[in-house]
Amino acid sequence: MSRAIAVITASAAKRLQMLGPVAQQAVEELRRELEDNPKLGIRRGPVQGNGVTVVYRTRLEPREDMPGLTVVYAYAPQPHPPAVAIITVTPDDVDKESQT
């Protein structure tokens, strides 16, 4: 399998700016990993009507100065070269977890 081109969308990058440099670095590391392993996460299903592009979800565990993050990305193996777009980054609800 050839390497995929992996990017972080503008909306995901904007969210990452609000989450800080640790989150930005963690998602950048994930982006690089997705270049070699674009099917890393849990498959959520095909993009409606497309049949080729698949949506995946993965989780980044909490780190110092970063809550746990759920990252959703789309993987399109065709046309060549394969492509990955990180489309959303959602932090854990820290307040909710501390109440349980």
Short mmCIF file of N, CA, C and O in Angstrom, two decimals:
data_model
loop_
_atom_site.label_atom_id
_atom_site.label_comp_id
_atom_site.label_asym_id
_atom_site.label_seq_id
_atom_site.Cartn_x
_atom_site.Cartn_y
_atom_site.Cartn_z
N MET A 1 0.85 -1.19 0.00
CA MET A 1 0.00 0.00 0.00
C MET A 1 0.88 1.24 0.00
O MET A 1 1.87 1.31 0.73
N SER A 2 0.54 2.22 -0.81
CA SER A 2 1.32 3.45 -0.87
C SER A 2 0.92 4.39 0.26
O SER A 2 -0.15 4.27 0.84
N ARG A 3 1.81 5.29 0.55
CA ARG A 3 1.55 6.27 1.61
C ARG A 3 0.38 7.17 1.22
O ARG A 3 0.21 7.52 0.06
N ALA A 4 -0.39 7.54 2.21
CA ALA A 4 -1.51 8.45 1.99
C ALA A 4 -1.06 9.88 2.25
O ALA A 4 -0.12 10.12 3.01
N ILE A 5 -1.73 10.79 1.62
CA ILE A 5 -1.55 12.20 1.94
C ILE A 5 -2.53 12.51 3.06
O ILE A 5 -3.74 12.27 2.92
N ALA A 6 -2.03 12.99 4.19
CA ALA A 6 -2.89 13.26 5.35
C ALA A 6 -2.83 14.74 5.71
O ALA A 6 -1.76 15.32 5.77
N VAL A 7 -4.02 15.31 5.92
CA VAL A 7 -4.13 16.74 6.26
C VAL A 7 -5.09 16.92 7.42
O VAL A 7 -5.90 16.05 7.72
N ILE A 8 -4.97 18.07 8.06
CA ILE A 8 -5.91 18.49 9.10
C ILE A 8 -6.74 19.61 8.49
O ILE A 8 -6.18 20.60 8.01
N THR A 9 -8.06 19.45 8.48
CA THR A 9 -8.91 20.47 7.88
C THR A 9 -8.84 21.78 8.67
O THR A 9 -8.43 21.79 9.84
N ALA A 10 -9.26 22.85 8.04
CA ALA A 10 -9.24 24.17 8.69
C ALA A 10 -10.09 24.18 9.95
O ALA A 10 -9.69 24.76 10.97
N SER A 11 -11.26 23.55 9.92
CA SER A 11 -12.12 23.56 11.10
C SER A 11 -11.50 22.76 12.25
O SER A 11 -11.58 23.17 13.42
N ALA A 12 -10.85 21.63 11.94
CA ALA A 12 -10.18 20.85 12.99
C ALA A 12 -8.98 21.63 13.53
O ALA A 12 -8.72 21.63 14.74
N ALA A 13 -8.25 22.31 12.67
CA ALA A 13 -7.10 23.10 13.10
C ALA A 13 -7.53 24.25 14.01
O ALA A 13 -6.85 24.57 14.99
N LYS A 14 -8.67 24.83 13.70
CA LYS A 14 -9.20 25.92 14.53
C LYS A 14 -9.52 25.41 15.93
O LYS A 14 -9.20 26.05 16.93
N ARG A 15 -10.15 24.24 16.01
CA ARG A 15 -10.45 23.64 17.31
C ARG A 15 -9.17 23.35 18.08
O ARG A 15 -9.05 23.56 19.27
N LEU A 16 -8.16 22.84 17.37
CA LEU A 16 -6.89 22.51 18.00
C LEU A 16 -6.20 23.75 18.58
O LEU A 16 -5.57 23.67 19.62
N GLN A 17 -6.34 24.88 17.92
CA GLN A 17 -5.77 26.11 18.45
C GLN A 17 -6.36 26.42 19.82
O GLN A 17 -5.66 26.85 20.72
N MET A 18 -7.66 26.19 19.98
CA MET A 18 -8.32 26.44 21.26
C MET A 18 -7.88 25.43 22.32
O MET A 18 -7.88 25.75 23.50
N LEU A 19 -7.51 24.23 21.90
CA LEU A 19 -7.12 23.18 22.84
C LEU A 19 -5.67 23.27 23.28
O LEU A 19 -5.28 22.64 24.26
N GLY A 20 -4.86 24.04 22.56
CA GLY A 20 -3.49 24.28 22.99
C GLY A 20 -2.44 23.45 22.29
O GLY A 20 -2.73 22.54 21.51
N PRO A 21 -1.17 23.76 22.60
CA PRO A 21 -0.05 23.15 21.87
C PRO A 21 0.11 21.65 22.10
O PRO A 21 0.57 20.94 21.20
N VAL A 22 -0.24 21.14 23.27
CA VAL A 22 -0.10 19.70 23.51
C VAL A 22 -1.06 18.94 22.61
O VAL A 22 -0.69 17.93 21.98
N ALA A 23 -2.31 19.42 22.49
CA ALA A 23 -3.29 18.79 21.61
C ALA A 23 -2.86 18.91 20.15
O ALA A 23 -2.99 17.96 19.37
N GLN A 24 -2.33 20.06 19.78
CA GLN A 24 -1.87 20.26 18.41
C GLN A 24 -0.76 19.25 18.08
O GLN A 24 -0.78 18.64 17.01
N GLN A 25 0.17 19.08 19.00
CA GLN A 25 1.27 18.14 18.76
C GLN A 25 0.76 16.70 18.68
O GLN A 25 1.19 15.93 17.82
N ALA A 26 -0.17 16.34 19.56
CA ALA A 26 -0.70 14.98 19.57
C ALA A 26 -1.42 14.65 18.26
O ALA A 26 -1.24 13.57 17.69
N VAL A 27 -2.22 15.59 17.76
CA VAL A 27 -2.95 15.36 16.51
C VAL A 27 -1.99 15.39 15.32
O VAL A 27 -2.16 14.63 14.36
N GLU A 28 -0.96 16.19 15.39
CA GLU A 28 0.05 16.19 14.32
C GLU A 28 0.76 14.84 14.27
O GLU A 28 1.01 14.30 13.18
N GLU A 29 1.07 14.26 15.42
CA GLU A 29 1.68 12.92 15.46
C GLU A 29 0.72 11.89 14.84
O GLU A 29 1.15 11.02 14.08
N LEU A 30 -0.56 12.01 15.17
CA LEU A 30 -1.56 11.11 14.58
C LEU A 30 -1.61 11.30 13.07
O LEU A 30 -1.65 10.33 12.31
N ARG A 31 -1.59 12.54 12.60
CA ARG A 31 -1.64 12.82 11.17
C ARG A 31 -0.49 12.12 10.44
O ARG A 31 -0.68 11.48 9.42
N ARG A 32 0.70 12.20 11.01
CA ARG A 32 1.86 11.54 10.40
C ARG A 32 1.68 10.01 10.40
O ARG A 32 2.04 9.35 9.42
N GLU A 33 1.14 9.47 11.48
CA GLU A 33 0.91 8.03 11.54
C GLU A 33 -0.12 7.58 10.51
O GLU A 33 -0.01 6.50 9.92
N LEU A 34 -1.13 8.42 10.27
CA LEU A 34 -2.16 8.07 9.29
C LEU A 34 -1.63 8.02 7.86
O LEU A 34 -2.22 7.38 7.01
N GLU A 35 -0.52 8.68 7.60
CA GLU A 35 0.10 8.59 6.28
C GLU A 35 0.49 7.15 5.96
O GLU A 35 0.40 6.71 4.82
N ASP A 36 0.93 6.41 6.97
CA ASP A 36 1.35 5.02 6.78
C ASP A 36 0.25 4.02 7.11
O ASP A 36 0.26 2.90 6.60
N ASN A 37 -0.70 4.40 7.96
CA ASN A 37 -1.73 3.47 8.42
C ASN A 37 -3.09 4.19 8.44
O ASN A 37 -3.61 4.51 9.51
N PRO A 38 -3.69 4.46 7.28
CA PRO A 38 -4.91 5.26 7.23
C PRO A 38 -6.16 4.57 7.76
O PRO A 38 -7.18 5.21 7.94
N LYS A 39 -6.08 3.27 8.04
CA LYS A 39 -7.23 2.55 8.58
C LYS A 39 -7.03 2.27 10.07
O LYS A 39 -7.49 1.27 10.60
N LEU A 40 -6.38 3.18 10.75
CA LEU A 40 -5.99 3.01 12.14
C LEU A 40 -7.17 2.94 13.11
O LEU A 40 -7.16 2.19 14.06
N GLY A 41 -8.19 3.73 12.88
CA GLY A 41 -9.29 3.86 13.84
C GLY A 41 -10.38 2.83 13.67
O GLY A 41 -10.23 1.81 12.98
N ILE A 42 -11.49 3.11 14.30
CA ILE A 42 -12.69 2.28 14.20
C ILE A 42 -13.52 2.79 13.04
O ILE A 42 -13.86 3.97 12.97
N ARG A 43 -13.86 1.89 12.15
CA ARG A 43 -14.63 2.28 10.96
C ARG A 43 -16.05 2.66 11.37
O ARG A 43 -16.73 1.92 12.07
N ARG A 44 -16.47 3.84 10.94
CA ARG A 44 -17.82 4.34 11.25
C ARG A 44 -18.76 4.17 10.07
O ARG A 44 -19.95 4.31 10.22
N GLY A 45 -18.24 3.89 8.89
CA GLY A 45 -19.09 3.67 7.72
C GLY A 45 -18.67 4.51 6.55
O GLY A 45 -17.85 5.41 6.66
N PRO A 46 -19.26 4.22 5.37
CA PRO A 46 -18.92 4.99 4.17
C PRO A 46 -19.60 6.36 4.20
O PRO A 46 -20.62 6.55 4.85
N VAL A 47 -19.00 7.29 3.48
CA VAL A 47 -19.63 8.59 3.30
C VAL A 47 -20.87 8.37 2.45
O VAL A 47 -20.83 7.66 1.45
N GLN A 48 -21.99 8.92 2.85
CA GLN A 48 -23.27 8.67 2.18
C GLN A 48 -23.18 8.96 0.68
O GLN A 48 -22.75 10.02 0.26
N GLY A 49 -23.57 7.95 -0.11
CA GLY A 49 -23.63 8.12 -1.56
C GLY A 49 -22.30 7.91 -2.27
O GLY A 49 -22.26 7.73 -3.46
N ASN A 50 -21.22 7.91 -1.55
CA ASN A 50 -19.90 7.81 -2.17
C ASN A 50 -19.50 6.35 -2.35
O ASN A 50 -19.15 5.93 -3.44
N GLY A 51 -19.51 5.59 -1.27
CA GLY A 51 -19.14 4.19 -1.32
C GLY A 51 -17.66 3.93 -1.30
O GLY A 51 -17.23 2.81 -1.06
N VAL A 52 -16.82 4.92 -1.57
CA VAL A 52 -15.38 4.75 -1.58
C VAL A 52 -14.75 5.39 -0.35
O VAL A 52 -13.89 4.80 0.29
N THR A 53 -15.16 6.59 -0.01
CA THR A 53 -14.61 7.28 1.14
C THR A 53 -15.22 6.71 2.41
O THR A 53 -16.42 6.54 2.51
N VAL A 54 -14.35 6.43 3.39
CA VAL A 54 -14.79 5.81 4.64
C VAL A 54 -14.43 6.72 5.80
O VAL A 54 -13.37 7.34 5.82
N VAL A 55 -15.33 6.80 6.79
CA VAL A 55 -15.11 7.61 7.98
C VAL A 55 -14.63 6.70 9.11
O VAL A 55 -15.19 5.64 9.34
N TYR A 56 -13.58 7.15 9.80
CA TYR A 56 -13.01 6.44 10.94
C TYR A 56 -13.00 7.35 12.16
O TYR A 56 -12.98 8.58 12.03
N ARG A 57 -12.98 6.70 13.33
CA ARG A 57 -12.87 7.44 14.60
C ARG A 57 -11.75 6.79 15.39
O ARG A 57 -11.60 5.57 15.41
N THR A 58 -10.95 7.61 16.05
CA THR A 58 -9.92 7.10 16.94
C THR A 58 -9.85 8.00 18.16
O THR A 58 -10.43 9.09 18.18
N ARG A 59 -9.18 7.53 19.18
CA ARG A 59 -9.10 8.27 20.43
C ARG A 59 -7.64 8.46 20.81
O ARG A 59 -6.83 7.56 20.72
N LEU A 60 -7.35 9.67 21.28
CA LEU A 60 -6.05 9.98 21.86
C LEU A 60 -6.24 10.10 23.36
O LEU A 60 -7.10 10.87 23.82
N GLU A 61 -5.50 9.33 24.11
CA GLU A 61 -5.65 9.31 25.57
C GLU A 61 -5.21 10.64 26.17
O GLU A 61 -4.37 11.34 25.59
N PRO A 62 -5.77 10.99 27.34
CA PRO A 62 -5.37 12.25 27.99
C PRO A 62 -3.88 12.28 28.28
O PRO A 62 -3.26 11.26 28.52
N ARG A 63 -3.34 13.48 28.24
CA ARG A 63 -1.94 13.73 28.59
C ARG A 63 -1.93 14.93 29.51
O ARG A 63 -2.94 15.62 29.68
N GLU A 64 -0.78 15.21 30.07
CA GLU A 64 -0.67 16.41 30.89
C GLU A 64 -1.00 17.61 30.01
O GLU A 64 -0.48 17.74 28.90
N ASP A 65 -1.87 18.46 30.48
CA ASP A 65 -2.32 19.67 29.76
C ASP A 65 -3.16 19.38 28.53
O ASP A 65 -3.29 20.22 27.64
N MET A 66 -3.75 18.15 28.45
CA MET A 66 -4.63 17.83 27.33
C MET A 66 -5.66 16.80 27.77
O MET A 66 -5.29 15.76 28.31
N PRO A 67 -6.95 17.08 27.55
CA PRO A 67 -7.95 16.06 27.83
C PRO A 67 -7.87 14.96 26.77
O PRO A 67 -7.21 15.13 25.74
N GLY A 68 -8.54 13.85 26.99
CA GLY A 68 -8.67 12.85 25.95
C GLY A 68 -9.35 13.46 24.75
O GLY A 68 -10.19 14.36 24.88
N LEU A 69 -8.99 13.01 23.56
CA LEU A 69 -9.55 13.58 22.33
C LEU A 69 -10.12 12.46 21.46
O LEU A 69 -9.52 11.41 21.31
N THR A 70 -11.28 12.72 20.89
CA THR A 70 -11.83 11.85 19.86
C THR A 70 -11.57 12.54 18.53
O THR A 70 -11.91 13.71 18.35
N VAL A 71 -10.94 11.81 17.62
CA VAL A 71 -10.57 12.36 16.32
C VAL A 71 -11.32 11.57 15.25
O VAL A 71 -11.28 10.34 15.23
N VAL A 72 -12.02 12.29 14.38
CA VAL A 72 -12.74 11.66 13.28
C VAL A 72 -12.07 12.10 11.98
O VAL A 72 -11.75 13.27 11.79
N TYR A 73 -11.85 11.11 11.11
CA TYR A 73 -11.21 11.42 9.84
C TYR A 73 -11.83 10.61 8.71
O TYR A 73 -12.44 9.57 8.93
N ALA A 74 -11.71 11.14 7.51
CA ALA A 74 -12.20 10.48 6.30
C ALA A 74 -11.01 9.95 5.52
O ALA A 74 -9.99 10.64 5.39
N TYR A 75 -11.16 8.74 5.01
CA TYR A 75 -10.11 8.11 4.21
C TYR A 75 -10.66 7.80 2.82
O TYR A 75 -11.68 7.14 2.68
N ALA A 76 -9.97 8.30 1.81
CA ALA A 76 -10.36 8.05 0.41
C ALA A 76 -9.20 7.35 -0.30
O ALA A 76 -8.20 7.99 -0.62
N PRO A 77 -9.32 6.03 -0.52
CA PRO A 77 -8.23 5.31 -1.19
C PRO A 77 -8.13 5.62 -2.68
O PRO A 77 -7.08 5.42 -3.28
N GLN A 78 -9.20 6.11 -3.28
CA GLN A 78 -9.22 6.44 -4.70
C GLN A 78 -9.71 7.87 -4.86
O GLN A 78 -10.54 8.31 -4.08
N PRO A 79 -9.26 8.61 -5.83
CA PRO A 79 -8.22 8.28 -6.81
C PRO A 79 -6.84 8.31 -6.14
O PRO A 79 -6.68 8.83 -5.03
N HIS A 80 -5.87 7.76 -6.84
CA HIS A 80 -4.51 7.70 -6.32
C HIS A 80 -3.90 9.09 -6.30
O HIS A 80 -4.14 9.86 -7.22
N PRO A 81 -3.14 9.52 -5.34
CA PRO A 81 -2.75 8.80 -4.13
C PRO A 81 -3.87 8.82 -3.10
O PRO A 81 -4.71 9.74 -3.08
N PRO A 82 -3.89 7.85 -2.19
CA PRO A 82 -4.89 7.83 -1.12
C PRO A 82 -4.78 9.11 -0.29
O PRO A 82 -3.71 9.70 -0.17
N ALA A 83 -5.92 9.50 0.30
CA ALA A 83 -5.94 10.73 1.09
C ALA A 83 -6.69 10.53 2.40
O ALA A 83 -7.66 9.77 2.46
N VAL A 84 -6.23 11.24 3.43
CA VAL A 84 -6.87 11.25 4.74
C VAL A 84 -7.09 12.71 5.13
O VAL A 84 -6.19 13.54 4.98
N ALA A 85 -8.29 13.01 5.63
CA ALA A 85 -8.57 14.35 6.13
C ALA A 85 -9.12 14.24 7.55
O ALA A 85 -10.18 13.64 7.77
N ILE A 86 -8.37 14.79 8.51
CA ILE A 86 -8.86 14.86 9.89
C ILE A 86 -9.91 15.95 9.91
O ILE A 86 -9.61 17.11 9.62
N ILE A 87 -11.16 15.57 10.21
CA ILE A 87 -12.26 16.51 10.05
C ILE A 87 -12.80 17.07 11.36
O ILE A 87 -13.32 18.18 11.38
N THR A 88 -12.70 16.32 12.46
CA THR A 88 -13.14 16.86 13.74
C THR A 88 -12.23 16.36 14.86
O THR A 88 -11.72 15.24 14.82
N VAL A 89 -12.07 17.21 15.86
CA VAL A 89 -11.34 16.87 17.08
C VAL A 89 -12.23 17.32 18.23
O VAL A 89 -12.55 18.50 18.34
N THR A 90 -12.65 16.36 19.05
CA THR A 90 -13.56 16.66 20.15
C THR A 90 -12.93 16.26 21.47
O THR A 90 -12.59 15.09 21.66
N PRO A 91 -12.77 17.21 22.39
CA PRO A 91 -12.20 16.87 23.70
C PRO A 91 -13.24 16.17 24.58
O PRO A 91 -14.44 16.37 24.42
N ASP A 92 -12.73 15.33 25.50
CA ASP A 92 -13.61 14.74 26.51
C ASP A 92 -14.25 15.85 27.33
O ASP A 92 -13.67 16.93 27.48
N ASP A 93 -15.42 15.57 27.86
CA ASP A 93 -16.08 16.50 28.75
C ASP A 93 -15.47 16.30 30.15
O ASP A 93 -15.89 15.45 30.91
N VAL A 94 -14.46 17.09 30.45
CA VAL A 94 -13.69 16.93 31.69
C VAL A 94 -14.57 17.14 32.92
O VAL A 94 -14.49 16.40 33.89
N ASP A 95 -15.47 18.12 32.89
CA ASP A 95 -16.34 18.38 34.03
C ASP A 95 -17.23 17.18 34.31
O ASP A 95 -17.43 16.80 35.47
N LYS A 96 -17.76 16.56 33.28
CA LYS A 96 -18.65 15.41 33.43
C LYS A 96 -17.90 14.24 34.06
O LYS A 96 -18.41 13.55 34.92
N GLU A 97 -16.65 13.99 33.60
CA GLU A 97 -15.86 12.88 34.14
C GLU A 97 -15.53 13.07 35.60
O GLU A 97 -15.51 12.14 36.37
N SER A 98 -15.28 14.31 36.02
CA SER A 98 -14.89 14.55 37.40
C SER A 98 -16.07 14.39 38.35
O SER A 98 -15.88 14.24 39.55
N GLN A 99 -17.29 14.37 37.83
CA GLN A 99 -18.48 14.23 38.67
C GLN A 99 -18.83 12.78 38.93
O GLN A 99 -19.60 12.48 39.80
N THR A 100 -18.26 11.85 38.15
CA THR A 100 -18.63 10.44 38.32
C THR A 100 -17.73 9.73 39.29
O THR A 100 -16.72 10.15 39.69
#
